[in-house]
Short mmCIF file of C-alpha atoms in Angstrom, two decimals:
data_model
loop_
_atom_site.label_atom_id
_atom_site.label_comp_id
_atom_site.label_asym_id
_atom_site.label_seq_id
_atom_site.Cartn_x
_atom_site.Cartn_y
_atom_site.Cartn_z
CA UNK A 1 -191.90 172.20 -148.23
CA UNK A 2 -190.79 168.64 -146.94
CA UNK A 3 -187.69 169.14 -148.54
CA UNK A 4 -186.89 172.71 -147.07
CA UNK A 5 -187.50 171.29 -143.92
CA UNK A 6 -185.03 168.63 -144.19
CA UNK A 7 -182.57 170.48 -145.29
CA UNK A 8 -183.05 173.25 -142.62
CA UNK A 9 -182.93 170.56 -139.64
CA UNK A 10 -179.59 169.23 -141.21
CA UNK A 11 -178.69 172.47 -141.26
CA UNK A 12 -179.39 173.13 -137.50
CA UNK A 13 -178.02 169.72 -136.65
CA UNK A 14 -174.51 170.55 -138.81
CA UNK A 15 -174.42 173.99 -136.38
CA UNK A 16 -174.82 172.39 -133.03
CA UNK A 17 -172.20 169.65 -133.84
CA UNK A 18 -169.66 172.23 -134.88
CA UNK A 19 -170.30 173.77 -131.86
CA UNK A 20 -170.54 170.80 -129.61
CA UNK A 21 -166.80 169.89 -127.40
CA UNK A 22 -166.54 167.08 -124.64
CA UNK A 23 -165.86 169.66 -122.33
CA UNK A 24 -169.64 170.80 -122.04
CA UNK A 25 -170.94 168.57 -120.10
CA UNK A 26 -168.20 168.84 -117.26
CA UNK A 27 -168.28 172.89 -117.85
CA UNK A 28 -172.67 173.13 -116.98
CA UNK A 29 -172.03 171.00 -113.65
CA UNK A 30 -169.83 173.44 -113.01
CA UNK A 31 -170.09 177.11 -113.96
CA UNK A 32 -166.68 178.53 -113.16
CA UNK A 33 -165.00 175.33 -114.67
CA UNK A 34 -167.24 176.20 -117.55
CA UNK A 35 -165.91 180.22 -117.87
CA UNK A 36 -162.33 179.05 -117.82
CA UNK A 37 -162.87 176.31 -120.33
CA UNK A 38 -164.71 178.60 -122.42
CA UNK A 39 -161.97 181.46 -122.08
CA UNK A 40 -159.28 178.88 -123.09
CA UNK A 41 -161.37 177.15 -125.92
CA UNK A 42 -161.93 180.66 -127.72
CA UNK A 43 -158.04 182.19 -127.37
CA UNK A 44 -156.40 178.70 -128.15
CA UNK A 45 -158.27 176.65 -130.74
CA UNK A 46 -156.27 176.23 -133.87
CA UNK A 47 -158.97 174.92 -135.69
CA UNK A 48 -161.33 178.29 -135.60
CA UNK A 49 -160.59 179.44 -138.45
CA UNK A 50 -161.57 176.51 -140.05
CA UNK A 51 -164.86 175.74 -138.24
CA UNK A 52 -165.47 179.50 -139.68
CA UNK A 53 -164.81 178.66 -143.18
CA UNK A 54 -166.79 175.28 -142.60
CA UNK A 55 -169.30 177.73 -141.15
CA UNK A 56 -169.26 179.58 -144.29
CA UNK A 57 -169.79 176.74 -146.60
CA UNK A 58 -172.19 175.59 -144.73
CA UNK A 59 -174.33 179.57 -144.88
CA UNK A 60 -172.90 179.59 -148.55
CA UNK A 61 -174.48 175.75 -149.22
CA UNK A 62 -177.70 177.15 -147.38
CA UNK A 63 -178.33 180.61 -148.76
CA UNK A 64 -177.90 179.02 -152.03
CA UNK A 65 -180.29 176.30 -151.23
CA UNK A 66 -182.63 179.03 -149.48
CA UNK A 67 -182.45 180.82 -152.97
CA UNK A 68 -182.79 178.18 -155.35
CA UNK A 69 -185.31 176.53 -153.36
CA UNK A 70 -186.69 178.71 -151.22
CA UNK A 71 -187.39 182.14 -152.90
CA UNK A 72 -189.33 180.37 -156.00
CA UNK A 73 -190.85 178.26 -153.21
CA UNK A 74 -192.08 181.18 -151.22
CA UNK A 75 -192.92 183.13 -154.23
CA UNK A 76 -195.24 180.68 -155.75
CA UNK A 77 -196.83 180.03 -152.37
CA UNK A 78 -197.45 183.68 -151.98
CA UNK A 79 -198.76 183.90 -155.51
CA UNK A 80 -201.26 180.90 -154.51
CA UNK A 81 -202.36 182.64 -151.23
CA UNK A 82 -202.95 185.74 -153.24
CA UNK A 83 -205.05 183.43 -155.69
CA UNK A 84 -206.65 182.00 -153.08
CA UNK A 85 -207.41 185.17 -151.23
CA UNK A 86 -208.78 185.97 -154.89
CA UNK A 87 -210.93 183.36 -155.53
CA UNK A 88 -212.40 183.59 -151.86
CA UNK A 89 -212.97 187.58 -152.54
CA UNK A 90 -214.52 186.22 -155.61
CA UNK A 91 -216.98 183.79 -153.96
CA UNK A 92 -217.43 185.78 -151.43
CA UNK A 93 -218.70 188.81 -153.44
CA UNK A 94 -220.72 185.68 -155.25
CA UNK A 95 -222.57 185.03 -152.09
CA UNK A 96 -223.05 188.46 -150.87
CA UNK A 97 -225.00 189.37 -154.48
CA UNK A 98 -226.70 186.06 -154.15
CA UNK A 99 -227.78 186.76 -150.23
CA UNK A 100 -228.10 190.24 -151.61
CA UNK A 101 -230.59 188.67 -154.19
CA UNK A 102 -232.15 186.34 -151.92
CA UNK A 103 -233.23 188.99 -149.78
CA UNK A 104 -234.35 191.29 -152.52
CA UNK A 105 -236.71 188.24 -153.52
CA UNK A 106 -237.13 187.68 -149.90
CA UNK A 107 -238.31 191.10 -149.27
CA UNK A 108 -240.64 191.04 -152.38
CA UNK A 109 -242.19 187.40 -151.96
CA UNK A 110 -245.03 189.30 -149.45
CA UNK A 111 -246.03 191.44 -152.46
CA UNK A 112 -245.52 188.61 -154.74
CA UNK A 113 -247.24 186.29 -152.54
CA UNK A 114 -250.25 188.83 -152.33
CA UNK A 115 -250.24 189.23 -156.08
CA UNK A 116 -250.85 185.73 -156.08
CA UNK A 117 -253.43 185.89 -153.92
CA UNK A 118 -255.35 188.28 -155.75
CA UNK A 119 -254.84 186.53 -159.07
CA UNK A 120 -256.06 183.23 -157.75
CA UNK A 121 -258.93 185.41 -156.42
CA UNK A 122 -260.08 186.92 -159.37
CA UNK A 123 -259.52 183.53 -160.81
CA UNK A 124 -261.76 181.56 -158.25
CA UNK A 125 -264.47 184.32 -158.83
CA UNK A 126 -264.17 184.63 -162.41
CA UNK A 127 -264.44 180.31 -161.98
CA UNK A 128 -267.58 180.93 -159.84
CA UNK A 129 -269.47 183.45 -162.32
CA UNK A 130 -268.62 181.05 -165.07
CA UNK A 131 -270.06 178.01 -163.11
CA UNK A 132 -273.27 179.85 -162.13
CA UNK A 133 -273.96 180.81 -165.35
CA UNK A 134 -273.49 177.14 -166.74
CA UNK A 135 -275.49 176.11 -163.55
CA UNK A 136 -278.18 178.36 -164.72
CA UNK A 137 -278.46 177.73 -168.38
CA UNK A 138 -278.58 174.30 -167.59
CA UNK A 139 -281.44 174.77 -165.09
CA UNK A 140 -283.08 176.23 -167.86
CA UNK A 141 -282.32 173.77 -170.46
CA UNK A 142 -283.48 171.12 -167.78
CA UNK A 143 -286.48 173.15 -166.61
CA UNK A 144 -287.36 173.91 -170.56
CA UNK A 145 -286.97 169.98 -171.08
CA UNK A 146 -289.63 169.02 -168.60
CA UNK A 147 -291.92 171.63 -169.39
CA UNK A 148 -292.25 170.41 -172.89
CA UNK A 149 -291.91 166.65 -171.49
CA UNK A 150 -294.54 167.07 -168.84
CA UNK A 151 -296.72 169.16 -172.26
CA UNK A 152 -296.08 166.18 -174.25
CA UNK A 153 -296.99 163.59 -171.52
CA UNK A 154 -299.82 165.79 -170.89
CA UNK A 155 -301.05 165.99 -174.50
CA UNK A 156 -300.78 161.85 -175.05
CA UNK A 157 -302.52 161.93 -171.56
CA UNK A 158 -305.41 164.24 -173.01
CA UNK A 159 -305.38 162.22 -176.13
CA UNK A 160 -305.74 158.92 -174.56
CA UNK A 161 -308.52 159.99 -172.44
CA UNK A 162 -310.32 161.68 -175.66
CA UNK A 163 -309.52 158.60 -177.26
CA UNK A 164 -310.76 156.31 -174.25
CA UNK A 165 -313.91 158.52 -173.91
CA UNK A 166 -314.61 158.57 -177.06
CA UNK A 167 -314.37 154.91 -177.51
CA UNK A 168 -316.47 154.27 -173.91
CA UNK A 169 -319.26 156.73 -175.93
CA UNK A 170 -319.16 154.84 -179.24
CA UNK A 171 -319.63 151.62 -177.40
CA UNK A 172 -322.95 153.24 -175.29
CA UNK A 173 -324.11 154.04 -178.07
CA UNK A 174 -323.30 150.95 -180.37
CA UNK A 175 -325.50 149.34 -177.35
CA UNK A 176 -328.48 151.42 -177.54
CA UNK A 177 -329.15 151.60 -180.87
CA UNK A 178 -328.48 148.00 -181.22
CA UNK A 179 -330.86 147.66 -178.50
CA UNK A 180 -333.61 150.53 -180.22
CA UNK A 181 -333.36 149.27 -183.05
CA UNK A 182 -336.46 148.13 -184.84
CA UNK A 183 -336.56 146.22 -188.33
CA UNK A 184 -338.46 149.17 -190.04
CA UNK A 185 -335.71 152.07 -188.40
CA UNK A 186 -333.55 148.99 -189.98
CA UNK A 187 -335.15 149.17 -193.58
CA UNK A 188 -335.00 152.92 -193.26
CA UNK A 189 -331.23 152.89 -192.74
CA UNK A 190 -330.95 150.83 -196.10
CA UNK A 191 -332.86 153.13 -197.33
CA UNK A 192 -330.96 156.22 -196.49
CA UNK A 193 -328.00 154.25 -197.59
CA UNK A 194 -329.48 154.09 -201.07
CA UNK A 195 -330.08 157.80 -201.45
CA UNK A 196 -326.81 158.21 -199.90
CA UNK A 197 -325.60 156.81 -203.03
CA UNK A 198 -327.46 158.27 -205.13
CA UNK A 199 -326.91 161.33 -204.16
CA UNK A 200 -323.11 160.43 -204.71
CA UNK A 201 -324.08 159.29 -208.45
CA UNK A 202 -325.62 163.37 -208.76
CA UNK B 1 -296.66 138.70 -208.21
CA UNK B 2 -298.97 136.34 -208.72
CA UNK B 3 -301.58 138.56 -209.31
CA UNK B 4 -299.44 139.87 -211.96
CA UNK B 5 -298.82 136.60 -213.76
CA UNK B 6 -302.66 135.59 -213.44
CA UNK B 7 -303.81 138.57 -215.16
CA UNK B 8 -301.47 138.05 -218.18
CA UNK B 9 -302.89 134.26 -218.08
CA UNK B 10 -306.36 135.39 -218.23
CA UNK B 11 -306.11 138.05 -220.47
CA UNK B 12 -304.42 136.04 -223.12
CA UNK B 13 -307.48 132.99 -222.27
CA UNK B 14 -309.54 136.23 -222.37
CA UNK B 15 -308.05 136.77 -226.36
CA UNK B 16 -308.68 133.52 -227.41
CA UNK B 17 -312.23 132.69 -225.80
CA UNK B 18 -313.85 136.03 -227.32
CA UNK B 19 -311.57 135.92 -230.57
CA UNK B 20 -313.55 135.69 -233.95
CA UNK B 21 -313.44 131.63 -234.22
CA UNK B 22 -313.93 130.72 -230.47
CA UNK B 23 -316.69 128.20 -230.59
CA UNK B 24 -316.48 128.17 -226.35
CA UNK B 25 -318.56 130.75 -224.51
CA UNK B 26 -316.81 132.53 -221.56
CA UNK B 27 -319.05 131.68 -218.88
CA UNK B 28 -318.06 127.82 -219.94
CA UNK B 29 -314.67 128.13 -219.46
CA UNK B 30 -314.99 129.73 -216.14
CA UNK B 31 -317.28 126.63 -214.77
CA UNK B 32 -314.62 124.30 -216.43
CA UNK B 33 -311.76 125.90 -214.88
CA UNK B 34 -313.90 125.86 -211.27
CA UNK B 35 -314.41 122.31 -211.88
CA UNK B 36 -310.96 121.44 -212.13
CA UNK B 37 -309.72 123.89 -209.01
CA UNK B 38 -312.38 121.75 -207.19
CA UNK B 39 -310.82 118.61 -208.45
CA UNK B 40 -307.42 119.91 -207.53
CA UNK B 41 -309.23 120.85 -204.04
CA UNK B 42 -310.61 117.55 -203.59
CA UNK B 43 -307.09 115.68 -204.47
CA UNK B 44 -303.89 116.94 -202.62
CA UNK B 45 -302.32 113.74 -204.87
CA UNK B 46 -303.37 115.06 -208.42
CA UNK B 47 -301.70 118.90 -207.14
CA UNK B 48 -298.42 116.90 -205.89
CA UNK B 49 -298.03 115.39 -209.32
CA UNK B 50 -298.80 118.49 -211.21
CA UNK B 51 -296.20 120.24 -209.29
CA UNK B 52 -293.69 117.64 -208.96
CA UNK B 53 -290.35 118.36 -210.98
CA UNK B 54 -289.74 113.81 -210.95
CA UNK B 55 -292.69 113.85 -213.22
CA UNK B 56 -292.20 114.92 -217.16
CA UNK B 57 -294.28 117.29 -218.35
CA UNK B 58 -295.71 114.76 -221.22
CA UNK B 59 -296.72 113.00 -217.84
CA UNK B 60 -298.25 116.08 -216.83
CA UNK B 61 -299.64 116.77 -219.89
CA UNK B 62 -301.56 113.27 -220.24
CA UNK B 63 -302.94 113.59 -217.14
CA UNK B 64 -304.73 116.53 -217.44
CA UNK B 65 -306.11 115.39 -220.71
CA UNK B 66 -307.37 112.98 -219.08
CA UNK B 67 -308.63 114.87 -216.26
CA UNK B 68 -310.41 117.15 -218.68
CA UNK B 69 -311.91 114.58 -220.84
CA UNK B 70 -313.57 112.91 -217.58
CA UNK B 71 -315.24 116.41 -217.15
CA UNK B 72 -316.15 117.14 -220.63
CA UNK B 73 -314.00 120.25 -220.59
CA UNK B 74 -313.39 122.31 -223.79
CA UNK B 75 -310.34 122.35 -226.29
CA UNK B 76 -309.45 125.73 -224.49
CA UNK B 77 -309.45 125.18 -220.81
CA UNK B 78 -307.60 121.90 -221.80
CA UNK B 79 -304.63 123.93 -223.98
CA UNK B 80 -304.87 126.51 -220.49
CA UNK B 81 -303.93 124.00 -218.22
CA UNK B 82 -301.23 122.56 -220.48
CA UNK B 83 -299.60 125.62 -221.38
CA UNK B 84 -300.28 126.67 -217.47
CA UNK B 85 -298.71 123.13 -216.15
CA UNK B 86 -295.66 123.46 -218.60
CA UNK B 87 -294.88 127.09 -217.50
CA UNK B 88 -295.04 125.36 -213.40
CA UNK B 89 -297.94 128.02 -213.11
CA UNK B 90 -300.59 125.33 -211.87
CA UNK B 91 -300.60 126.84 -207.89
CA UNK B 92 -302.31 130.27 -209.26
CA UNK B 93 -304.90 128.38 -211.58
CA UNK B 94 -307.66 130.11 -208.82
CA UNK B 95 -306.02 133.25 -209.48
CA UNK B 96 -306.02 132.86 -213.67
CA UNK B 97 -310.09 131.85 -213.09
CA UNK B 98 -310.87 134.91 -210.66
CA UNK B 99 -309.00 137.26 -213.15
CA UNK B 100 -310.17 135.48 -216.24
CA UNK B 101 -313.70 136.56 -214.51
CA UNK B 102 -312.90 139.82 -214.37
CA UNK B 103 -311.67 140.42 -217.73
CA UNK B 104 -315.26 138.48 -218.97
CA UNK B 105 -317.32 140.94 -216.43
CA UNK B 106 -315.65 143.72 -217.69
CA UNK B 107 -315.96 142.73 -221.38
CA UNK B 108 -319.40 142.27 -220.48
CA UNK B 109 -320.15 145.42 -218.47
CA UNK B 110 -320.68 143.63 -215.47
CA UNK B 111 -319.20 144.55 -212.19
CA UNK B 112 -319.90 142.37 -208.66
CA UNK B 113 -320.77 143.87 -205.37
CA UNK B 114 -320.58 142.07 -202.33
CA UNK B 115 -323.67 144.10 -200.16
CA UNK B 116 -323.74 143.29 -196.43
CA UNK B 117 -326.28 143.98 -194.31
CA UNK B 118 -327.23 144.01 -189.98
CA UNK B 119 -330.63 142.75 -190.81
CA UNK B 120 -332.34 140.49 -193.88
CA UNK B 121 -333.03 143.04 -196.60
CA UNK B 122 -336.79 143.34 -198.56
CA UNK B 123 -336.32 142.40 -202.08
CA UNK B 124 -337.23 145.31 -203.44
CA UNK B 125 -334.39 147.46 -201.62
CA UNK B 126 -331.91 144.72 -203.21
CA UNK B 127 -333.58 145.78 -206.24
CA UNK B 128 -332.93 149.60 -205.45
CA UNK B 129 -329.50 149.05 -203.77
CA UNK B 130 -328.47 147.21 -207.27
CA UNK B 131 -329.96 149.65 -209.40
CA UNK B 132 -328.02 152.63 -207.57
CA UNK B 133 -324.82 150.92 -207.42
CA UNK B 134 -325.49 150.25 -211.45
CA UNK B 135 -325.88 153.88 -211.97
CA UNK B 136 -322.70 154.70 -209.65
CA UNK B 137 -320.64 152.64 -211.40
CA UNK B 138 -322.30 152.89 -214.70
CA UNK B 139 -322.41 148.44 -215.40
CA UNK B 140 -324.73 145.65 -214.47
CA UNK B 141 -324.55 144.30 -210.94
CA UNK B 142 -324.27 141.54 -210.00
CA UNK B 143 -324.42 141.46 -206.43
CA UNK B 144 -324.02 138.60 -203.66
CA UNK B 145 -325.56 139.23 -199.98
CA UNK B 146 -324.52 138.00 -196.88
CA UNK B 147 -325.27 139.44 -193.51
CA UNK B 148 -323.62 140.71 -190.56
CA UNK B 149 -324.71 141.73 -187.03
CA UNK B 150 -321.64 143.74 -185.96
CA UNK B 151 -322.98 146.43 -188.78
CA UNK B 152 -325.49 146.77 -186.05
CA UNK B 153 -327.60 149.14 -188.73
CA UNK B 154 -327.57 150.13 -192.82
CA UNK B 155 -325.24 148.43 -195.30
CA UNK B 156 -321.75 147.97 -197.06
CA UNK B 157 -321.40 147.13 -200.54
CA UNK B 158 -317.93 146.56 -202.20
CA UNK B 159 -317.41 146.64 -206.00
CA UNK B 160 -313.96 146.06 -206.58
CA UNK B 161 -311.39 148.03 -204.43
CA UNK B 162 -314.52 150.31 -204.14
CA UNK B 163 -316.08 150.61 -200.43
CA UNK B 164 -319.32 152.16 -199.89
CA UNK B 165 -320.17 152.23 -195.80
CA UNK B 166 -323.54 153.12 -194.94
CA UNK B 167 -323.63 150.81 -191.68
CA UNK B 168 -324.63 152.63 -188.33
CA UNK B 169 -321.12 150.65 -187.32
CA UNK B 170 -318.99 152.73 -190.34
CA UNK B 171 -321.47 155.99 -188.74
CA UNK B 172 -319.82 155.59 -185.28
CA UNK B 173 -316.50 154.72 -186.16
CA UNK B 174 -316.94 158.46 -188.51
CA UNK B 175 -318.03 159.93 -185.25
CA UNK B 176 -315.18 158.44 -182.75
CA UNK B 177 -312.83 159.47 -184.83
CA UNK B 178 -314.23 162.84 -184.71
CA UNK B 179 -314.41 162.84 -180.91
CA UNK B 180 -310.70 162.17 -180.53
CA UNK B 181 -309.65 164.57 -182.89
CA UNK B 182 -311.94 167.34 -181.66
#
């Protein structure tokens, strides 16, 4: 591109010189000056037929260049616009099916988001049933515990106090026979002792 | 253990004192070998020697030679305590003489009840009490007294392992335990 360029200002710049004469300047401060000058230049230069021929070189030298240089130039660049074009149909179309499918989802996340809902719902409730029945079979394991705890205390409780009684009535008793006692209810005691064994002996 | 060893002791004393030529009475023995657990009693000394392991058991031997020559012990109570001392048996020599007794009441058809009583017995309910713990346990009794308030009524007599409770104490103790189990 830089080097079309070039070329075509030194192309422009090659025209303008051609046609450039000393003459100009004088002929534009004056315009009547400049219509006879301009009259004589074109019927009595001997050179115009050269500066045509020099002309055509110089369209020859160009058109070449502008086909050499230029055709592929503006051929390729077309073809890359064209890919271009391309790839941004391409991306485009990308972006439309993803907004496309963004919106789908978009449209769909309030049923999603509801499915959701009821899911972690049922879940929650399905949590809570499960919780109060653990609550409640360990409130009967607990409950079942201290029954037979508060049985258990009460049956060491029961025999303690039988026990205690018992030993309180032993005692009273140990002390009034100890105090009753007489040396003949004494000898009779032996005595019963002795048939006590003999009895055992029959 | 000891108990174990003390019965083979006195059962092999047991052999030789009522074997065929024994010249020595049973009953001697015993007061011989009560003399000398006395005499050990009496002299921690004599029972430090006997036991010591510095002191040879010819040493040991001599000495209780000696020691039953003083006393005018037998020919068997004197081979006892040798063959006792040499074996390093001579700490269970009150064992060997309580079970040597044994073997001799029971050779003799004598058993020994220990009768306690709340209150002095009459001597003829010893009498009875003997003769009914003879017929229970079908030997002569020989049977030592001794008395004891906390029986507060009645009698216990022991023969043995044997314990026959006929205390107004054993009576409550019966019914206590029949109040507390209901």
């Amino acid at each position: 591109m830089a080097k079309l360029i070039l070329i075509l200002t030194m192309a422009v710049f090659c025209f303008a010189q051609e046609h450039a004469t000393p003459g100009d300047a004088h002929a534009a401060a004056n315009g009547e000056a400049h219509e006879k000058a301009a009259e004589s230049h074109d019927a009595g230069d001997p050179l115009l037929f050269w500066k045509w021929v020099n002309f055509g070189i110089l369209m020859a030298g160009l058109g070449y260049l502008f086909v050499k240089q230029g055709i592929p130039f503006f051929r390729e660049r077309g073809a890359g616009i064209l890919k271009d074009i391309s790839e941004a149909q391409k991306t485009k179309a990308d972006a439309d099916a993803r907004a496309a499918a963004i919106e789908a989802r978009i449209s769909n996340l309030s049923t999603e988001i509801a499915q959701m809902q009821a899911a972690a719902s049922a879940e929650m409730q399905s949590e809570a049933r499960r919780l109060e029945a653990e609550t409640a079979q360990t409130l009967t394991k607990i409950q079942s515990s201290a029954e037979q705890e508060i049985a258990s205390a009460a049956k060491q409780a029961k025999a303690e106090l039988s026990a205690h009684a018992a030993s309180l009535a032993v005692e009273l008793a140990a002390g009034r026979i100890r105090s009753s006692l007489s040396p003949s209810q004494s000898n009779g005691l032996v005595g019963a002792f002795i048939q006590d064994l003999e009895k055992v002996k029959n | 253990m000891s108990l174990a060893v003390a019965s083979r002791y006195s059962r092999a004393l047991a052999e030789v004192v009522f074997g065929p030529q024994s010249k020595t009475k049973p009953e001697q023995v015993i007061t011989e070998l009560e003399a000398v657990i006395e005499a050990m009693a009496a002299s921690p000394d004599l029972v430090r020697i006997l036991r010591s392991p510095a002191v040879s058991l010819n040493q040991k031997r001599h000495l209780l030679e000696k020691l039953t020559a003083q006393m005018g012990g037998s020919e068997v109570t004197a081979n006892l305590l040798k063959v006792v001392s040499d074996h390093g048996r001579i700490t269970i020599l009150k064992e060997i003489a309580r079970s040597f007794q044994s073997v001799v009441d029971e050779r003799h058809g004598v058993a020994r009840a220990e009768i306690t009583t709340a209150q002095p017995i009459a001597p003829e309910q010893k009498t009875q009490l003997e003769a009914a713990l003879g017929r229970l346990s079908g030997k002569q009794i020989l049977a030592t007294y001794q008395q004891d308030d906390a029986l507060i009524g009645g009698a216990v007599a022991k023969i043995g392992s044997l314990i026959y409770d006929g205390s107004v104490r054993g009576q409550l103790a019966t019914l206590r335990r029949k109040l507390v189990n209901g």
